[in-house]
């Protein structure tokens, strides 16, 4: 998954839980060739503003949740200048008993 | 007065007001109270138990389901049943914080139901029922507001305990498997502890149903049958949650049920109210119980007492998250004859607020 960003302005990352699960997330970021750096974790909807990131950076998200019989759903949304980026809403879905899900977003 | 010991098989307690006929005439005797609002009040009201219940999850599916209830001649089909959870249309992306809000909780636990069945004694006519059921409060639900702080703490703790400090290597199946196992353990621990503390916590659910008899299965030839309402509430023994001790050991459960059915071509009328109270003593896994039932028949024929009561007691143990198996004995007094009987019972009982409807109806859910 790749999203075009403007590397001159801050990047806003929104975590939006969309199903009834006890759940938490972790968010990491790295610049091209760099190591993953912890950004934030939490248990509810969150909004985080990252400083301007150069092209070639990436975000990594991890969700954990307690099992329910319904599917887990959440979304990671990316905004700049108050606007959602094209392809900037990343749906996160998994079966109700998977409990752990991870994904990566390339920022180009 | 004679006494008999009767052994009975397992019967669902949802037959609480199932008919029984005494030797002296048509006197409706209740079975045991279910202490739960029927999952589908409309089916309970019309006395149907269809093999399949439609659970549409989108507008087109609702439309298709409703079409299947009507034949090509425009008559209502028999054997149709539908359960609908409004939350999936009105609040599709509800998360746990929204579920914890009073409005979100009630909406998420509300279901609408409808069903049809053959009218008694007339195969060409149909009985149609409509019902609603909702849970207003269920502090024993580990997703409820009452569980918010403990649930958030548990998942936050799992975040630290089950994940490495850095990102998980998702290409390492062993690491991923260990993480899932750790999360499963944290999940089970949280649920077990929450149930231990809150098994007897406050809950309240209610439901209602109404229906019509459709002569020749045509809507234009309908006769209103009446209505039924159910309300069930539970409270801790000391009316406060206690982590341990006597107050953590007991629970009160009460149910009231009123049914008024008019006399129509579909069957005779009846008008009655049942009140039941149960005391549980034990834990979230095992209980001793005692319960009493009082039934008032408002339209009893002359010469027949208009009230009736029974008691029972025994023990029960939990077999799933929501289901208990009970056994014991009970006394039932037939007011028409004043005979009594003591019956050995073996029954199933659902939680006061069984089956979170989101779990049941959301696509992909079993």
GROMACS .gro file of C-alpha atoms in nm:
model
  474
    1UNK     CA    1   0.000   0.000   0.000
    2UNK     CA    2   0.147   0.336  -0.104
    3UNK     CA    3   0.017   0.687  -0.049
    4UNK     CA    4   0.146   1.004  -0.210
    5UNK     CA    5   0.236   1.270   0.044
    6UNK     CA    6   0.364   1.623   0.038
    7UNK     CA    7   0.697   1.596   0.215
    8UNK     CA    8   0.691   1.966   0.311
    9UNK     CA    9   0.395   1.953   0.547
   10UNK     CA   10   0.312   1.754   0.861
   11UNK     CA   11   0.125   1.428   0.823
   12UNK     CA   12  -0.183   1.366   1.031
   13UNK     CA   13  -0.259   1.002   1.114
   14UNK     CA   14  -0.602   0.907   1.242
   15UNK     CA   15  -0.681   0.573   1.397
   16UNK     CA   16  -1.050   0.494   1.378
   17UNK     CA   17  -1.192   0.181   1.543
   18UNK     CA   18  -1.506   0.067   1.364
   19UNK     CA   19  -1.624  -0.247   1.538
   20UNK     CA   20  -1.722  -0.342   1.891
   21UNK     CA   21  -1.401  -0.500   2.018
   22UNK     CA   22  -1.170  -0.437   2.310
   23UNK     CA   23  -0.876  -0.328   2.096
   24UNK     CA   24  -0.551  -0.137   2.099
   25UNK     CA   25  -0.304  -0.017   1.839
   26UNK     CA   26   0.062   0.072   1.796
   27UNK     CA   27   0.200   0.303   1.534
   28UNK     CA   28   0.560   0.317   1.409
   29UNK     CA   29   0.729   0.532   1.145
   30UNK     CA   30   1.060   0.526   0.966
   31UNK     CA   31   1.238   0.728   0.708
   32UNK     CA   32   1.397   0.563   0.405
   33UNK     CA   33   1.669   0.325   0.520
   34UNK     CA   34   1.607   0.408   0.884
   35UNK     CA   35   1.488   0.204   1.181
   36UNK     CA   36   1.128   0.185   1.293
   37UNK     CA   37   1.053   0.440   1.560
   38UNK     CA   38   0.764   0.412   1.798
   39UNK     CA   39   0.507   0.689   1.748
   40UNK     CA   40   0.205   0.612   1.959
   41UNK     CA   41  -0.019   0.346   2.108
   42UNK     CA   42  -0.366   0.358   2.256
   43UNK     CA   43  -0.702   0.196   2.302
   44UNK     CA   44  -0.941   0.441   2.141
   45UNK     CA   45  -0.970   0.661   1.834
   46UNK     CA   46  -0.658   0.874   1.809
   47UNK     CA   47  -0.513   1.158   1.608
   48UNK     CA   48  -0.138   1.198   1.574
   49UNK     CA   49   0.057   1.464   1.386
   50UNK     CA   50   0.394   1.362   1.248
   51UNK     CA   51   0.653   1.616   1.134
   52UNK     CA   52   0.706   1.641   0.759
   53UNK     CA   53   0.840   1.311   0.631
   54UNK     CA   54   1.059   1.267   0.325
   55UNK     CA   55   0.940   1.058   0.036
   56UNK     CA   56   1.034   0.693   0.091
   57UNK     CA   57   0.924   0.696   0.452
   58UNK     CA   58   0.677   0.439   0.582
   59UNK     CA   59   0.423   0.385   0.856
   60UNK     CA   60   0.356   0.057   1.031
   61UNK     CA   61   0.043  -0.011   1.231
   62UNK     CA   62  -0.042  -0.301   1.458
   63UNK     CA   63  -0.379  -0.379   1.608
   64UNK     CA   64  -0.457  -0.628   1.880
   65UNK     CA   65  -0.803  -0.713   2.005
   66UNK     CA   66  -0.994  -0.957   2.219
   67UNK     CA   67  -1.193  -1.205   2.015
   68UNK     CA   68  -1.559  -1.159   1.931
   69UNK     CA   69  -1.763  -1.353   1.681
   70UNK     CA   70  -1.797  -1.050   1.456
   71UNK     CA   71  -1.513  -0.930   1.227
   72UNK     CA   72  -1.268  -0.669   1.351
   73UNK     CA   73  -1.274  -0.344   1.158
   74UNK     CA   74  -1.071  -0.027   1.186
   75UNK     CA   75  -0.923   0.234   0.954
   76UNK     CA   76  -0.599   0.426   0.936
   77UNK     CA   77  -0.654   0.761   0.768
   78UNK     CA   78  -0.387   1.003   0.647
   79UNK     CA   79  -0.446   1.376   0.611
   80UNK     CA   80  -0.240   1.674   0.513
   81UNK     CA   81  -0.353   2.033   0.530
   82UNK     CA   82  -0.678   1.907   0.678
   83UNK     CA   83  -0.761   1.697   0.373
   84UNK     CA   84  -0.766   1.324   0.335
   85UNK     CA   85  -0.496   1.211   0.096
   86UNK     CA   86  -0.590   1.014  -0.217
   87UNK     CA   87  -0.595   0.645  -0.115
   88UNK     CA   88  -0.528   0.775   0.232
   89UNK     CA   89  -0.793   0.570   0.409
   90UNK     CA   90  -0.656   0.224   0.476
   91UNK     CA   91  -0.920  -0.023   0.590
   92UNK     CA   92  -0.805  -0.278   0.845
   93UNK     CA   93  -1.020  -0.588   0.869
   94UNK     CA   94  -0.973  -0.935   1.008
   95UNK     CA   95  -1.181  -1.222   1.135
   96UNK     CA   96  -1.306  -1.186   1.492
   97UNK     CA   97  -1.064  -1.439   1.638
   98UNK     CA   98  -0.740  -1.336   1.464
   99UNK     CA   99  -0.652  -1.098   1.751
  100UNK     CA  100  -0.341  -0.948   1.588
  101UNK     CA  101  -0.307  -0.765   1.259
  102UNK     CA  102  -0.024  -0.559   1.116
  103UNK     CA  103   0.013  -0.346   0.805
  104UNK     CA  104   0.253  -0.108   0.637
  105UNK     CA  105   0.200   0.208   0.435
  106UNK     CA  106   0.469   0.341   0.202
  107UNK     CA  107   0.475   0.719   0.181
  108UNK     CA  108   0.590   0.830  -0.163
  109UNK     CA  109  -5.377  -3.403   4.818
  110UNK     CA  110  -5.154  -3.634   4.626
  111UNK     CA  111  -4.786  -3.605   4.552
  112UNK     CA  112  -4.600  -3.748   4.266
  113UNK     CA  113  -4.244  -3.739   4.156
  114UNK     CA  114  -4.214  -3.684   3.786
  115UNK     CA  115  -3.899  -3.702   3.588
  116UNK     CA  116  -3.892  -3.477   3.289
  117UNK     CA  117  -3.646  -3.435   3.010
  118UNK     CA  118  -3.470  -3.119   2.929
  119UNK     CA  119  -3.718  -2.858   2.820
  120UNK     CA  120  -3.645  -2.506   2.720
  121UNK     CA  121  -3.770  -2.268   2.980
  122UNK     CA  122  -3.892  -2.037   2.712
  123UNK     CA  123  -4.210  -2.242   2.729
  124UNK     CA  124  -4.297  -2.040   3.034
  125UNK     CA  125  -4.658  -1.994   2.947
  126UNK     CA  126  -4.707  -2.303   2.740
  127UNK     CA  127  -5.052  -2.442   2.762
  128UNK     CA  128  -5.144  -2.727   2.981
  129UNK     CA  129  -5.489  -2.862   3.030
  130UNK     CA  130  -5.620  -2.990   3.355
  131UNK     CA  131  -5.865  -3.272   3.385
  132UNK     CA  132  -6.129  -3.020   3.484
  133UNK     CA  133  -6.109  -2.804   3.176
  134UNK     CA  134  -5.900  -2.554   2.990
  135UNK     CA  135  -5.685  -2.401   3.258
  136UNK     CA  136  -5.356  -2.269   3.134
  137UNK     CA  137  -5.076  -2.368   3.362
  138UNK     CA  138  -4.739  -2.212   3.325
  139UNK     CA  139  -4.418  -2.404   3.308
  140UNK     CA  140  -4.118  -2.249   3.469
  141UNK     CA  141  -4.029  -1.892   3.399
  142UNK     CA  142  -3.743  -1.843   3.154
  143UNK     CA  143  -3.600  -1.538   3.331
  144UNK     CA  144  -3.503  -1.409   2.990
  145UNK     CA  145  -3.685  -1.209   2.727
  146UNK     CA  146  -3.747  -1.433   2.426
  147UNK     CA  147  -3.485  -1.394   2.156
  148UNK     CA  148  -3.767  -1.351   1.907
  149UNK     CA  149  -4.079  -1.218   2.080
  150UNK     CA  150  -4.286  -1.237   1.763
  151UNK     CA  151  -4.220  -1.611   1.721
  152UNK     CA  152  -4.292  -1.666   2.088
  153UNK     CA  153  -4.619  -1.477   2.054
  154UNK     CA  154  -4.744  -1.677   1.756
  155UNK     CA  155  -4.601  -2.001   1.890
  156UNK     CA  156  -4.380  -2.070   1.590
  157UNK     CA  157  -4.041  -2.236   1.576
  158UNK     CA  158  -3.934  -2.219   1.213
  159UNK     CA  159  -3.641  -2.417   1.083
  160UNK     CA  160  -3.481  -2.106   0.937
  161UNK     CA  161  -3.474  -1.745   1.048
  162UNK     CA  162  -3.380  -1.483   0.789
  163UNK     CA  163  -3.123  -1.232   0.917
  164UNK     CA  164  -3.078  -0.976   0.640
  165UNK     CA  165  -2.786  -0.739   0.678
  166UNK     CA  166  -2.847  -0.493   0.395
  167UNK     CA  167  -3.134  -0.312   0.230
  168UNK     CA  168  -3.150  -0.547  -0.070
  169UNK     CA  169  -3.141  -0.849   0.161
  170UNK     CA  170  -3.433  -0.709   0.360
  171UNK     CA  171  -3.625  -0.656   0.040
  172UNK     CA  172  -3.552  -1.012  -0.074
  173UNK     CA  173  -3.651  -1.152   0.263
  174UNK     CA  174  -3.979  -0.964   0.265
  175UNK     CA  175  -4.053  -1.080  -0.089
  176UNK     CA  176  -4.009  -1.439   0.022
  177UNK     CA  177  -4.283  -1.382   0.279
  178UNK     CA  178  -4.545  -1.317   0.011
  179UNK     CA  179  -4.652  -1.562  -0.257
  180UNK     CA  180  -4.734  -1.479  -0.619
  181UNK     CA  181  -5.101  -1.432  -0.533
  182UNK     CA  182  -5.014  -1.171  -0.273
  183UNK     CA  183  -5.087  -1.396   0.024
  184UNK     CA  184  -4.865  -1.416   0.327
  185UNK     CA  185  -4.652  -1.732   0.332
  186UNK     CA  186  -4.650  -1.954   0.638
  187UNK     CA  187  -4.326  -2.046   0.813
  188UNK     CA  188  -4.149  -1.716   0.750
  189UNK     CA  189  -3.925  -1.568   1.020
  190UNK     CA  190  -3.710  -1.258   1.021
  191UNK     CA  191  -3.472  -1.101   1.272
  192UNK     CA  192  -3.338  -0.755   1.210
  193UNK     CA  193  -3.080  -0.554   1.402
  194UNK     CA  194  -3.137  -0.184   1.331
  195UNK     CA  195  -2.785  -0.097   1.448
  196UNK     CA  196  -2.631  -0.253   1.142
  197UNK     CA  197  -2.813  -0.004   0.925
  198UNK     CA  198  -2.819   0.298   1.152
  199UNK     CA  199  -2.473   0.270   1.312
  200UNK     CA  200  -2.261   0.038   1.100
  201UNK     CA  201  -1.922   0.153   1.225
  202UNK     CA  202  -2.003   0.151   1.594
  203UNK     CA  203  -1.690   0.101   1.804
  204UNK     CA  204  -1.661  -0.007   2.164
  205UNK     CA  205  -1.670   0.349   2.302
  206UNK     CA  206  -1.996   0.411   2.118
  207UNK     CA  207  -2.128   0.072   2.230
  208UNK     CA  208  -2.063   0.176   2.588
  209UNK     CA  209  -2.284   0.484   2.554
  210UNK     CA  210  -2.644   0.431   2.670
  211UNK     CA  211  -2.789   0.501   2.325
  212UNK     CA  212  -2.534   0.287   2.147
  213UNK     CA  213  -2.579  -0.003   2.386
  214UNK     CA  214  -2.957  -0.004   2.357
  215UNK     CA  215  -2.950   0.029   1.980
  216UNK     CA  216  -2.687  -0.241   1.940
  217UNK     CA  217  -2.892  -0.477   2.153
  218UNK     CA  218  -3.227  -0.409   1.991
  219UNK     CA  219  -3.379  -0.650   1.745
  220UNK     CA  220  -3.698  -0.640   1.549
  221UNK     CA  221  -3.858  -0.967   1.459
  222UNK     CA  222  -4.142  -1.094   1.252
  223UNK     CA  223  -4.279  -1.437   1.178
  224UNK     CA  224  -4.571  -1.625   1.034
  225UNK     CA  225  -4.729  -1.956   1.117
  226UNK     CA  226  -5.032  -2.157   1.023
  227UNK     CA  227  -5.339  -2.055   1.219
  228UNK     CA  228  -5.457  -2.317   1.460
  229UNK     CA  229  -5.729  -2.525   1.304
  230UNK     CA  230  -5.726  -2.352   0.968
  231UNK     CA  231  -5.449  -2.446   0.730
  232UNK     CA  232  -5.534  -2.174   0.479
  233UNK     CA  233  -5.510  -1.895   0.734
  234UNK     CA  234  -5.192  -1.748   0.877
  235UNK     CA  235  -5.090  -1.587   1.200
  236UNK     CA  236  -4.839  -1.306   1.168
  237UNK     CA  237  -4.644  -1.157   1.454
  238UNK     CA  238  -4.420  -0.853   1.501
  239UNK     CA  239  -4.190  -0.803   1.795
  240UNK     CA  240  -3.914  -0.595   1.944
  241UNK     CA  241  -3.659  -0.688   2.203
  242UNK     CA  242  -3.394  -0.477   2.368
  243UNK     CA  243  -3.140  -0.488   2.646
  244UNK     CA  244  -3.131  -0.160   2.835
  245UNK     CA  245  -2.857  -0.254   3.075
  246UNK     CA  246  -2.624  -0.550   3.114
  247UNK     CA  247  -2.330  -0.487   3.341
  248UNK     CA  248  -2.227  -0.851   3.305
  249UNK     CA  249  -2.142  -0.783   2.940
  250UNK     CA  250  -1.760  -0.749   2.915
  251UNK     CA  251  -1.811  -0.487   2.645
  252UNK     CA  252  -2.049  -0.273   2.851
  253UNK     CA  253  -1.973   0.062   3.010
  254UNK     CA  254  -1.929  -0.111   3.345
  255UNK     CA  255  -1.639  -0.307   3.197
  256UNK     CA  256  -1.477  -0.010   3.026
  257UNK     CA  257  -1.194   0.060   3.267
  258UNK     CA  258  -1.112  -0.306   3.328
  259UNK     CA  259  -1.132  -0.388   2.957
  260UNK     CA  260  -0.911  -0.100   2.851
  261UNK     CA  261  -0.659  -0.188   3.120
  262UNK     CA  262  -0.658  -0.553   3.011
  263UNK     CA  263  -0.600  -0.479   2.643
  264UNK     CA  264  -0.339  -0.215   2.726
  265UNK     CA  265  -0.161  -0.464   2.947
  266UNK     CA  266  -0.175  -0.722   2.667
  267UNK     CA  267  -0.017  -0.469   2.435
  268UNK     CA  268   0.286  -0.458   2.662
  269UNK     CA  269   0.291  -0.823   2.763
  270UNK     CA  270   0.226  -0.989   2.428
  271UNK     CA  271   0.409  -0.766   2.179
  272UNK     CA  272   0.783  -0.704   2.157
  273UNK     CA  273   0.902  -0.345   2.206
  274UNK     CA  274   0.957  -0.303   1.833
  275UNK     CA  275   0.740  -0.404   1.539
  276UNK     CA  276   0.639  -0.768   1.511
  277UNK     CA  277   0.807  -0.961   1.232
  278UNK     CA  278   0.496  -1.085   1.059
  279UNK     CA  279   0.706  -1.315   0.841
  280UNK     CA  280   0.799  -1.511   1.152
  281UNK     CA  281   0.508  -1.754   1.202
  282UNK     CA  282   0.634  -1.866   1.543
  283UNK     CA  283   0.641  -1.512   1.676
  284UNK     CA  284   0.296  -1.436   1.539
  285UNK     CA  285   0.157  -1.760   1.681
  286UNK     CA  286   0.305  -1.684   2.024
  287UNK     CA  287   0.152  -1.338   2.016
  288UNK     CA  288  -0.190  -1.476   1.935
  289UNK     CA  289  -0.160  -1.737   2.209
  290UNK     CA  290  -0.060  -1.468   2.457
  291UNK     CA  291  -0.355  -1.253   2.351
  292UNK     CA  292  -0.590  -1.546   2.383
  293UNK     CA  293  -0.467  -1.602   2.737
  294UNK     CA  294  -0.507  -1.235   2.826
  295UNK     CA  295  -0.855  -1.238   2.673
  296UNK     CA  296  -0.961  -1.547   2.873
  297UNK     CA  297  -0.814  -1.409   3.194
  298UNK     CA  298  -0.998  -1.081   3.153
  299UNK     CA  299  -1.329  -1.249   3.077
  300UNK     CA  300  -1.300  -1.498   3.363
  301UNK     CA  301  -1.214  -1.230   3.613
  302UNK     CA  302  -1.483  -0.998   3.486
  303UNK     CA  303  -1.742  -1.274   3.505
  304UNK     CA  304  -1.630  -1.366   3.856
  305UNK     CA  305  -1.683  -1.008   3.970
  306UNK     CA  306  -1.992  -0.921   3.772
  307UNK     CA  307  -2.183  -1.244   3.711
  308UNK     CA  308  -2.460  -1.115   3.937
  309UNK     CA  309  -2.447  -0.751   3.827
  310UNK     CA  310  -2.742  -0.538   3.722
  311UNK     CA  311  -2.916  -0.609   3.395
  312UNK     CA  312  -3.252  -0.526   3.246
  313UNK     CA  313  -3.411  -0.640   2.923
  314UNK     CA  314  -3.759  -0.603   2.778
  315UNK     CA  315  -3.954  -0.710   2.476
  316UNK     CA  316  -4.297  -0.702   2.326
  317UNK     CA  317  -4.494  -0.856   2.045
  318UNK     CA  318  -4.824  -0.822   1.872
  319UNK     CA  319  -4.991  -1.010   1.590
  320UNK     CA  320  -5.279  -1.057   1.356
  321UNK     CA  321  -5.469  -1.356   1.229
  322UNK     CA  322  -5.498  -1.339   0.851
  323UNK     CA  323  -5.799  -1.528   0.721
  324UNK     CA  324  -5.706  -1.706   0.397
  325UNK     CA  325  -5.361  -1.556   0.457
  326UNK     CA  326  -5.478  -1.219   0.325
  327UNK     CA  327  -5.382  -0.896   0.498
  328UNK     CA  328  -5.718  -0.741   0.418
  329UNK     CA  329  -5.892  -1.006   0.626
  330UNK     CA  330  -5.693  -0.958   0.941
  331UNK     CA  331  -5.800  -0.973   1.301
  332UNK     CA  332  -5.583  -0.832   1.576
  333UNK     CA  333  -5.479  -1.103   1.818
  334UNK     CA  334  -5.353  -0.898   2.109
  335UNK     CA  335  -5.009  -0.843   2.253
  336UNK     CA  336  -4.751  -0.974   2.496
  337UNK     CA  337  -4.478  -0.796   2.691
  338UNK     CA  338  -4.182  -0.927   2.886
  339UNK     CA  339  -3.943  -0.754   3.123
  340UNK     CA  340  -3.658  -0.918   3.313
  341UNK     CA  341  -3.419  -0.759   3.558
  342UNK     CA  342  -3.134  -0.885   3.769
  343UNK     CA  343  -2.951  -0.733   4.064
  344UNK     CA  344  -2.672  -0.840   4.299
  345UNK     CA  345  -2.774  -0.992   4.628
  346UNK     CA  346  -2.683  -0.680   4.828
  347UNK     CA  347  -2.781  -0.447   4.542
  348UNK     CA  348  -2.417  -0.349   4.500
  349UNK     CA  349  -2.123  -0.514   4.327
  350UNK     CA  350  -1.879  -0.671   4.567
  351UNK     CA  351  -1.547  -0.827   4.470
  352UNK     CA  352  -1.590  -1.110   4.719
  353UNK     CA  353  -1.788  -1.224   5.021
  354UNK     CA  354  -2.157  -1.283   5.064
  355UNK     CA  355  -2.263  -1.003   4.832
  356UNK     CA  356  -2.064  -1.157   4.545
  357UNK     CA  357  -2.239  -1.488   4.601
  358UNK     CA  358  -2.598  -1.406   4.528
  359UNK     CA  359  -2.828  -1.261   4.268
  360UNK     CA  360  -3.192  -1.164   4.241
  361UNK     CA  361  -3.374  -1.208   3.914
  362UNK     CA  362  -3.731  -1.100   3.848
  363UNK     CA  363  -3.950  -1.134   3.545
  364UNK     CA  364  -4.291  -1.003   3.459
  365UNK     CA  365  -4.487  -1.118   3.159
  366UNK     CA  366  -4.828  -1.001   3.049
  367UNK     CA  367  -5.025  -1.144   2.762
  368UNK     CA  368  -5.359  -1.042   2.629
  369UNK     CA  369  -5.491  -1.244   2.341
  370UNK     CA  370  -5.832  -1.174   2.197
  371UNK     CA  371  -6.064  -1.453   2.100
  372UNK     CA  372  -6.056  -1.480   1.721
  373UNK     CA  373  -6.089  -1.743   1.452
  374UNK     CA  374  -5.723  -1.813   1.533
  375UNK     CA  375  -5.799  -1.943   1.878
  376UNK     CA  376  -5.947  -1.867   2.219
  377UNK     CA  377  -5.853  -1.554   2.404
  378UNK     CA  378  -5.655  -1.526   2.723
  379UNK     CA  379  -5.553  -1.245   2.949
  380UNK     CA  380  -5.298  -1.308   3.216
  381UNK     CA  381  -4.998  -1.180   3.401
  382UNK     CA  382  -4.710  -1.379   3.543
  383UNK     CA  383  -4.457  -1.257   3.795
  384UNK     CA  384  -4.153  -1.460   3.888
  385UNK     CA  385  -3.873  -1.403   4.135
  386UNK     CA  386  -3.560  -1.613   4.160
  387UNK     CA  387  -3.271  -1.611   4.403
  388UNK     CA  388  -2.936  -1.752   4.291
  389UNK     CA  389  -2.660  -1.842   4.533
  390UNK     CA  390  -2.319  -1.941   4.406
  391UNK     CA  391  -2.093  -1.797   4.142
  392UNK     CA  392  -2.069  -1.731   3.772
  393UNK     CA  393  -2.026  -2.105   3.716
  394UNK     CA  394  -2.247  -2.284   3.965
  395UNK     CA  395  -2.560  -2.185   4.153
  396UNK     CA  396  -2.820  -2.305   4.393
  397UNK     CA  397  -3.151  -2.144   4.313
  398UNK     CA  398  -3.499  -2.102   4.444
  399UNK     CA  399  -3.778  -1.943   4.248
  400UNK     CA  400  -4.141  -1.861   4.282
  401UNK     CA  401  -4.404  -1.783   4.026
  402UNK     CA  402  -4.738  -1.612   4.064
  403UNK     CA  403  -4.982  -1.615   3.775
  404UNK     CA  404  -5.302  -1.416   3.753
  405UNK     CA  405  -5.557  -1.515   3.493
  406UNK     CA  406  -5.774  -1.209   3.435
  407UNK     CA  407  -6.040  -1.388   3.237
  408UNK     CA  408  -6.066  -1.713   3.429
  409UNK     CA  409  -6.396  -1.896   3.389
  410UNK     CA  410  -6.626  -1.890   3.688
  411UNK     CA  411  -6.543  -2.162   3.934
  412UNK     CA  412  -6.175  -2.154   3.853
  413UNK     CA  413  -5.934  -1.963   4.072
  414UNK     CA  414  -5.782  -1.671   3.891
  415UNK     CA  415  -5.444  -1.706   4.056
  416UNK     CA  416  -5.187  -1.975   4.061
  417UNK     CA  417  -4.843  -2.014   4.210
  418UNK     CA  418  -4.558  -2.257   4.213
  419UNK     CA  419  -4.208  -2.283   4.346
  420UNK     CA  420  -3.901  -2.475   4.252
  421UNK     CA  421  -3.542  -2.504   4.364
  422UNK     CA  422  -3.227  -2.684   4.270
  423UNK     CA  423  -2.888  -2.625   4.126
  424UNK     CA  424  -2.758  -2.508   3.794
  425UNK     CA  425  -2.423  -2.477   3.625
  426UNK     CA  426  -2.304  -2.276   3.332
  427UNK     CA  427  -2.234  -2.471   3.013
  428UNK     CA  428  -2.158  -2.179   2.780
  429UNK     CA  429  -2.117  -1.804   2.820
  430UNK     CA  430  -2.492  -1.762   2.808
  431UNK     CA  431  -2.651  -2.094   2.890
  432UNK     CA  432  -2.713  -2.271   3.219
  433UNK     CA  433  -2.832  -2.625   3.283
  434UNK     CA  434  -3.056  -2.656   3.585
  435UNK     CA  435  -3.187  -2.949   3.779
  436UNK     CA  436  -3.386  -2.976   4.098
  437UNK     CA  437  -3.745  -3.013   4.203
  438UNK     CA  438  -4.053  -2.803   4.222
  439UNK     CA  439  -4.406  -2.794   4.347
  440UNK     CA  440  -4.689  -2.699   4.118
  441UNK     CA  441  -5.035  -2.635   4.246
  442UNK     CA  442  -5.328  -2.682   4.019
  443UNK     CA  443  -5.591  -2.438   4.134
  444UNK     CA  444  -5.867  -2.624   3.959
  445UNK     CA  445  -5.816  -2.932   4.167
  446UNK     CA  446  -5.591  -2.814   4.451
  447UNK     CA  447  -5.379  -3.116   4.369
  448UNK     CA  448  -5.009  -3.063   4.394
  449UNK     CA  449  -4.721  -3.235   4.236
  450UNK     CA  450  -4.353  -3.229   4.298
  451UNK     CA  451  -4.158  -3.257   3.979
  452UNK     CA  452  -3.796  -3.324   3.921
  453UNK     CA  453  -3.685  -3.069   3.669
  454UNK     CA  454  -3.402  -3.054   3.425
  455UNK     CA  455  -3.395  -2.733   3.235
  456UNK     CA  456  -3.194  -2.485   3.041
  457UNK     CA  457  -3.180  -2.119   3.133
  458UNK     CA  458  -3.033  -1.834   2.935
  459UNK     CA  459  -2.869  -1.531   3.085
  460UNK     CA  460  -3.103  -1.242   3.148
  461UNK     CA  461  -2.968  -1.067   2.841
  462UNK     CA  462  -2.856  -1.346   2.611
  463UNK     CA  463  -2.693  -1.319   2.272
  464UNK     CA  464  -2.554  -0.981   2.192
  465UNK     CA  465  -2.732  -0.923   1.867
  466UNK     CA  466  -2.432  -0.769   1.698
  467UNK     CA  467  -2.255  -1.098   1.741
  468UNK     CA  468  -2.544  -1.283   1.596
  469UNK     CA  469  -2.639  -1.080   1.297
  470UNK     CA  470  -2.335  -0.901   1.160
  471UNK     CA  471  -2.228  -1.071   0.834
  472UNK     CA  472  -1.966  -1.333   0.890
  473UNK     CA  473  -2.072  -1.397   1.244
  474UNK     CA  474  -2.184  -1.750   1.324
   0.00000   0.00000   0.00000
